PDB file of C-alpha atoms in Angstrom:
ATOM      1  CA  UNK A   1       0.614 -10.848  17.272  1.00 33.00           C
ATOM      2  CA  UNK A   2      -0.460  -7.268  18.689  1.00 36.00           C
ATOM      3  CA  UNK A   3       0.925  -4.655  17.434  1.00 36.00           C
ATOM      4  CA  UNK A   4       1.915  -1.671  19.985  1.00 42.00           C
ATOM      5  CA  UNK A   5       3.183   1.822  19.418  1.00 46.00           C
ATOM      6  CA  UNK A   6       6.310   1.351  21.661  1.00 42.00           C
ATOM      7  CA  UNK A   7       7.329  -1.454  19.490  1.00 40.00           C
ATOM      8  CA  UNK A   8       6.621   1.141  16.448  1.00 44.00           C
ATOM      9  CA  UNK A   9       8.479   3.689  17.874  1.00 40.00           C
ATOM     10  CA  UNK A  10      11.706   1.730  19.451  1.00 39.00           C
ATOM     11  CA  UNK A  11      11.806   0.440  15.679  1.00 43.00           C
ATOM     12  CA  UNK A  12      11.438   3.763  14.369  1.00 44.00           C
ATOM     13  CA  UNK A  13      14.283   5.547  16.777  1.00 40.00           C
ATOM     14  CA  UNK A  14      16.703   2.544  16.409  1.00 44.00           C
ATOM     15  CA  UNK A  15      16.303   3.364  12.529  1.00 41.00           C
ATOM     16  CA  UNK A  16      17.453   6.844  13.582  1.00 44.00           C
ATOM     17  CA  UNK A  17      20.561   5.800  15.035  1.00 39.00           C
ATOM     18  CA  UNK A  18      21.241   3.369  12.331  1.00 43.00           C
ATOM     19  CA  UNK A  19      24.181   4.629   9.508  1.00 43.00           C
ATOM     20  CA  UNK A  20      22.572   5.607   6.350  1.00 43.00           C
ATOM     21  CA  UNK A  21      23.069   3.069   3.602  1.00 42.00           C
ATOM     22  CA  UNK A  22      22.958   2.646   0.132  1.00 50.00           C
ATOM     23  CA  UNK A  23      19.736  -0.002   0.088  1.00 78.00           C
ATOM     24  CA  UNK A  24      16.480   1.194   1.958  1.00 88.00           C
ATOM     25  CA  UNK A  25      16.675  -0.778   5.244  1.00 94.00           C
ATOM     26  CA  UNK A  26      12.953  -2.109   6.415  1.00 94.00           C
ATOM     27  CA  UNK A  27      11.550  -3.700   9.539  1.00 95.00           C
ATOM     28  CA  UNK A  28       8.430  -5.605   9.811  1.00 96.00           C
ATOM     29  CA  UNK A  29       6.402  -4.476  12.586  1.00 96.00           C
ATOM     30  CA  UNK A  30       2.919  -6.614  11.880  1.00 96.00           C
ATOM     31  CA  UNK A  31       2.000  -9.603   9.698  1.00 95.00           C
ATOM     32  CA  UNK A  32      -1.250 -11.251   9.651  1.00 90.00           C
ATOM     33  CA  UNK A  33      -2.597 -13.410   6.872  1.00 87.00           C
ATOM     34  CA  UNK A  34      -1.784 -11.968   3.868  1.00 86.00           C
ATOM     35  CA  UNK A  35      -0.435  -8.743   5.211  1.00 94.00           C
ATOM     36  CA  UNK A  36       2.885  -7.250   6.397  1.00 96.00           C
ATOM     37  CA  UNK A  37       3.462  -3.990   7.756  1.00 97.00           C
ATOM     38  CA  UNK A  38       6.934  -2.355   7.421  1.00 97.00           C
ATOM     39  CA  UNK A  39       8.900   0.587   8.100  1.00 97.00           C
ATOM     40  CA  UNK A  40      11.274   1.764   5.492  1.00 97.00           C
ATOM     41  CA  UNK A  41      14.289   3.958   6.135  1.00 96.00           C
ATOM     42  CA  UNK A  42      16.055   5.266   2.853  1.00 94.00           C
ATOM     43  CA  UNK A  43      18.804   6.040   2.473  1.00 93.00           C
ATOM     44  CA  UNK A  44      18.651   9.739   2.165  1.00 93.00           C
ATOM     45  CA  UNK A  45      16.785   9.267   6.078  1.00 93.00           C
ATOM     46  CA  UNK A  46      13.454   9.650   5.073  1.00 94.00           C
ATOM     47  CA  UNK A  47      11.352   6.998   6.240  1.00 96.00           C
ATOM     48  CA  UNK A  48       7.678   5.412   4.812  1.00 97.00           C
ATOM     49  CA  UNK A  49       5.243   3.288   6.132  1.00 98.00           C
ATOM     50  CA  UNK A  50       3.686   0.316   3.844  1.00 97.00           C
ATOM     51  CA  UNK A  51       0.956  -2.611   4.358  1.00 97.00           C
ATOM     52  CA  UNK A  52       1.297  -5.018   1.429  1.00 96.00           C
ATOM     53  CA  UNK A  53      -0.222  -7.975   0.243  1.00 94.00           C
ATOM     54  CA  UNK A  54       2.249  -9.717  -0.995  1.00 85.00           C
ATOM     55  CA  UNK A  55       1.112 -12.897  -3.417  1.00 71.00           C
ATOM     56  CA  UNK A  56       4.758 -13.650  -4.575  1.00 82.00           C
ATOM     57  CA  UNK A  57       4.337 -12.773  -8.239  1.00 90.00           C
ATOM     58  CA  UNK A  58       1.599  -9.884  -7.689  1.00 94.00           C
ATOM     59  CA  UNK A  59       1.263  -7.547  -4.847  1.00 96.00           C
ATOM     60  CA  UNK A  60      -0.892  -4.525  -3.431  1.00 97.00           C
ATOM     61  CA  UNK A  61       0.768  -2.261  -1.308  1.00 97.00           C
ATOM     62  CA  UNK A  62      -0.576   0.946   0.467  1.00 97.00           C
ATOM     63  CA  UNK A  63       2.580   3.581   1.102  1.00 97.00           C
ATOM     64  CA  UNK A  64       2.853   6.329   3.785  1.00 97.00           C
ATOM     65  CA  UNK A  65       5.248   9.099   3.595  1.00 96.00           C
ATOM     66  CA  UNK A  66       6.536  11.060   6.304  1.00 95.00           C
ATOM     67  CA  UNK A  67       4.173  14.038   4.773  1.00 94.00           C
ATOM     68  CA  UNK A  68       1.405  11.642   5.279  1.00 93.00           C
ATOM     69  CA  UNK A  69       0.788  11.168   1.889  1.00 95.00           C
ATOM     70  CA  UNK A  70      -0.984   7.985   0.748  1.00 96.00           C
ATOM     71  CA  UNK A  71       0.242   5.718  -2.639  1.00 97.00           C
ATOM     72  CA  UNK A  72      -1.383   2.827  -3.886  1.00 97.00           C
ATOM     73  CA  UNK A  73       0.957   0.369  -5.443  1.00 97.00           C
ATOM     74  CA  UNK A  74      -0.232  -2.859  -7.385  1.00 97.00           C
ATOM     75  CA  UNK A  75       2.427  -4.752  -8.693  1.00 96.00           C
ATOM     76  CA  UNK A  76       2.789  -7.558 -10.902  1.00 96.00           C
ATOM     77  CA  UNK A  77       6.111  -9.488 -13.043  1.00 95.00           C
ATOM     78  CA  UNK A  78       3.885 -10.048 -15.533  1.00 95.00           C
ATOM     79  CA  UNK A  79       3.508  -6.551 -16.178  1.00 96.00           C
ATOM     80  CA  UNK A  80       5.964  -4.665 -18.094  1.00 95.00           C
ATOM     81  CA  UNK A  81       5.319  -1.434 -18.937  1.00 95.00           C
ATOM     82  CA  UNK A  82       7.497   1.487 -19.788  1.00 92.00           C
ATOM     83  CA  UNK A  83       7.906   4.749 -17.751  1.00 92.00           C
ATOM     84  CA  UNK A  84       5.711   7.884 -17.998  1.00 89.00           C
ATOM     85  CA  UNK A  85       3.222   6.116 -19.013  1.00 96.00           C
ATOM     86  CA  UNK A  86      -0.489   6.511 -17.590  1.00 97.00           C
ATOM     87  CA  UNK A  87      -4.131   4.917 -17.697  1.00 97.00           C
ATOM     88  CA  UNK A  88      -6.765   5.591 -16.336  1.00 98.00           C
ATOM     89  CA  UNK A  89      -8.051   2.379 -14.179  1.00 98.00           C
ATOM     90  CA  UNK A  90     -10.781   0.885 -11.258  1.00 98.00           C
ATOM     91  CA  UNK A  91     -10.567  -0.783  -7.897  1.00 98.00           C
ATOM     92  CA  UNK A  92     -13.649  -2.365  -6.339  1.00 97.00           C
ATOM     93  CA  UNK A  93     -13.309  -3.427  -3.073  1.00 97.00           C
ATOM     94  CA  UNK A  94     -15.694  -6.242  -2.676  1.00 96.00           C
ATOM     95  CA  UNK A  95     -19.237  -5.183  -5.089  1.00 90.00           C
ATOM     96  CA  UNK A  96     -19.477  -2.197  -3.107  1.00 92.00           C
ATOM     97  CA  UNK A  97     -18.952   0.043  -6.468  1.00 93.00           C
ATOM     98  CA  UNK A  98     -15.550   0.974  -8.411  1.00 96.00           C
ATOM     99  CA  UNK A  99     -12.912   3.678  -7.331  1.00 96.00           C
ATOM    100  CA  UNK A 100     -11.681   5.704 -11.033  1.00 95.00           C
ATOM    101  CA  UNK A 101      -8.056   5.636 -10.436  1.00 96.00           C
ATOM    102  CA  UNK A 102      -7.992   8.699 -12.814  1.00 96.00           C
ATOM    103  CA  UNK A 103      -3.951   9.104 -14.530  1.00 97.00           C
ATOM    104  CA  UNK A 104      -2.302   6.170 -12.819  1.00 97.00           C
ATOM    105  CA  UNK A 105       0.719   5.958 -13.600  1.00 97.00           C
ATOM    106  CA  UNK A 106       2.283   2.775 -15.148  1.00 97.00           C
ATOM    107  CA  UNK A 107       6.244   2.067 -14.344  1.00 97.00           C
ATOM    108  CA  UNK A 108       8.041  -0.750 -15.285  1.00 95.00           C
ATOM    109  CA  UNK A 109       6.016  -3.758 -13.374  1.00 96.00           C
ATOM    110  CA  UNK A 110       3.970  -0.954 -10.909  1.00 96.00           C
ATOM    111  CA  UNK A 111       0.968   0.514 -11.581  1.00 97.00           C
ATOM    112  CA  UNK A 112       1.168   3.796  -8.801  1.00 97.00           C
ATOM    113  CA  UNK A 113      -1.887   5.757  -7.590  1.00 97.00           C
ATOM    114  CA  UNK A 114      -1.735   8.806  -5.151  1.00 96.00           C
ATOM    115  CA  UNK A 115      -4.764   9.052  -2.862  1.00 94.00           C
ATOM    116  CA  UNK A 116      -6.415  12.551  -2.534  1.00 90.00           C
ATOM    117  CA  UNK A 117      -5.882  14.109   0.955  1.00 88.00           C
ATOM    118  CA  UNK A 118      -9.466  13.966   1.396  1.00 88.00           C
ATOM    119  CA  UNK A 119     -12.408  12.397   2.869  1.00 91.00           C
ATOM    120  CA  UNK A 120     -12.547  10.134  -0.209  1.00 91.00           C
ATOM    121  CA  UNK A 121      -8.967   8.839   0.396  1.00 90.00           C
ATOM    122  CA  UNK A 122     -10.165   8.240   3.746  1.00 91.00           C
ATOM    123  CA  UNK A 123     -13.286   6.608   2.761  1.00 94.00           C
ATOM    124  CA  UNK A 124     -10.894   4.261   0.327  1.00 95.00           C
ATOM    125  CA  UNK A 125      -8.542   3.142   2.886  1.00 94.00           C
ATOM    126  CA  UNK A 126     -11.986   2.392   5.073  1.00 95.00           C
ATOM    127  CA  UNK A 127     -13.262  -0.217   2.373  1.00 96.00           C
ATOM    128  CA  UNK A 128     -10.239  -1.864   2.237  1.00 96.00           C
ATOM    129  CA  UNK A 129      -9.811  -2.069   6.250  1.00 95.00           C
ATOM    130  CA  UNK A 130     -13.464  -3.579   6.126  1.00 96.00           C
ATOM    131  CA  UNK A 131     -13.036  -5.251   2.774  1.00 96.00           C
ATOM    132  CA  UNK A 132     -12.229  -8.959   1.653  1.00 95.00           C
ATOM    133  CA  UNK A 133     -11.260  -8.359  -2.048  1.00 96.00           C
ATOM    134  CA  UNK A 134      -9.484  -5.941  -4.269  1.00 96.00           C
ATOM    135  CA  UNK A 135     -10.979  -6.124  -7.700  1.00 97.00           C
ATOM    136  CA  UNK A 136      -7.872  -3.979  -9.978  1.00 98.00           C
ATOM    137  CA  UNK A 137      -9.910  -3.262 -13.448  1.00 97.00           C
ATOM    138  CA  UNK A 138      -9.441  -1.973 -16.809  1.00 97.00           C
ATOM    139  CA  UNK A 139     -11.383   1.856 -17.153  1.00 97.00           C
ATOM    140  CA  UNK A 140     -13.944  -0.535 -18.998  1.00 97.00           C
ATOM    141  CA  UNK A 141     -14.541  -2.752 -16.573  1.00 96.00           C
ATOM    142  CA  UNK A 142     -12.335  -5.432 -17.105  1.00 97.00           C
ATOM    143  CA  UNK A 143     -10.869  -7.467 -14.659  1.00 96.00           C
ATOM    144  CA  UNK A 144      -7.267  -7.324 -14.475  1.00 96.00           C
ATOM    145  CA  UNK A 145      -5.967  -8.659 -10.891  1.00 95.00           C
ATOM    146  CA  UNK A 146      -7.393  -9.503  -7.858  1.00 95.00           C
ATOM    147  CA  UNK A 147      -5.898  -9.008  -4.432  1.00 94.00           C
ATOM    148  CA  UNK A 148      -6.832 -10.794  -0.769  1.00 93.00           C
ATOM    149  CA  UNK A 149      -7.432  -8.366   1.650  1.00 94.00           C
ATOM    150  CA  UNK A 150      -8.346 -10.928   4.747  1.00 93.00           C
ATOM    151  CA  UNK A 151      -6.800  -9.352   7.773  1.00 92.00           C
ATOM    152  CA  UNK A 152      -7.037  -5.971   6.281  1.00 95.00           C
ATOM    153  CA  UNK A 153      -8.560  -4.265   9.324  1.00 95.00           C
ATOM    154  CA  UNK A 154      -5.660  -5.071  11.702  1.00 95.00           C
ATOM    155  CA  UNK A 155      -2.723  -4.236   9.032  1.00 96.00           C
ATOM    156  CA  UNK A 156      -4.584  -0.616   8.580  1.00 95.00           C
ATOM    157  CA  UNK A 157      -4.813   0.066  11.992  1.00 95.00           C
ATOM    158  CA  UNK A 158      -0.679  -1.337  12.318  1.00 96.00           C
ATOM    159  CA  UNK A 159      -0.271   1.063   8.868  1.00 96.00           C
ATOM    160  CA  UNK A 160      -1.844   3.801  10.781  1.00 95.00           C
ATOM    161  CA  UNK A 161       0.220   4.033  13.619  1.00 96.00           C
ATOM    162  CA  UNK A 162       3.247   3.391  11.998  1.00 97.00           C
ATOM    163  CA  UNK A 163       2.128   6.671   9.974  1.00 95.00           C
ATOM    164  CA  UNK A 164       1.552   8.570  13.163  1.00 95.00           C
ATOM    165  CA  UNK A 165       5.371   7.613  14.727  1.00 95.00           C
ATOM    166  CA  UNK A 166       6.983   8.511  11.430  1.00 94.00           C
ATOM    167  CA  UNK A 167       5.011  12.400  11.217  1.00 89.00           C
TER     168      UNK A 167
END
């Protein structure tokens, strides 16, 4: 399945013309292996971009806000943690060397993550286009959850320009 800006955009306008609801309203525009790329209308109109894998019980998921604004979301029911909570944590994508996820913040079965605006958010989202595994540890070290990120390079470049329609 290719995934084309006209189908992003006709998605994104009929979104547009859609009646706001209650309940965010999503559309997939790309799956491939483990991946799905959506676009998210809230109810309020604002709309988001995400590329998760999605493992059932435990799930990574990379969010784009209209401000272009990048979250990482790992998520897991086995988690359940309060709110306001934060730790500081590690992703390694592959052995290619740990990311400090510095302050995450933990909520409810979420662990949440905003990338800098920056050449090192950039670099991040690069590893895990190009990457097979996301390694979620413990500040120590420890490993806590690990993610499949096999198709990766195609659901990035999908994320991407679903980023770029909803600017």
């Amino acid at each position: 399945m290719n995934f084309s800006k006209p189908v992003c955009c006709a998605v994104l306008l009929g979104f547009a013309a859609a009646p706001l609801l209650a309940e965010p309203q999503s559309t997939s525009l790309y799956k491939y292996k483990h991946w799905e790329v959506e676009a998210v209308q809230y109810d309020d109109g604002s709309l988001a971009c995400l590329a998760e894998v999605d493992a059932q019980t435990d799930s990574f998921t990379l969010w784009v806000s209209q401000d272009q604004s990048v979250r990482l979301q790992f998520y897991s029911t086995s988690w359940e943690f309060g709110e306001g909570d934060t730790a500081n944590l590690q992703v390694e994508i592959d052995r290619r060397g740990a990311w400090t996820l510095t302050g995450a913040e933990l909520y409810k079965n979420s662990i949440l993550f905003d990338l800098p605006d920056s050449d090192q958010g950039v670099r991040f989202l690069t590893e895990v286009a190009q990457g097979r595994t996301a390694h979620l540890k413990t500040e120590s070290g420890e490993g806590v959850m690990d993610y499949s990120l096999s198709g990766s390079h195609a659901s990035i470049n999908a994320l991407i320009e679903c980023a770029d329609a909803i600017r």
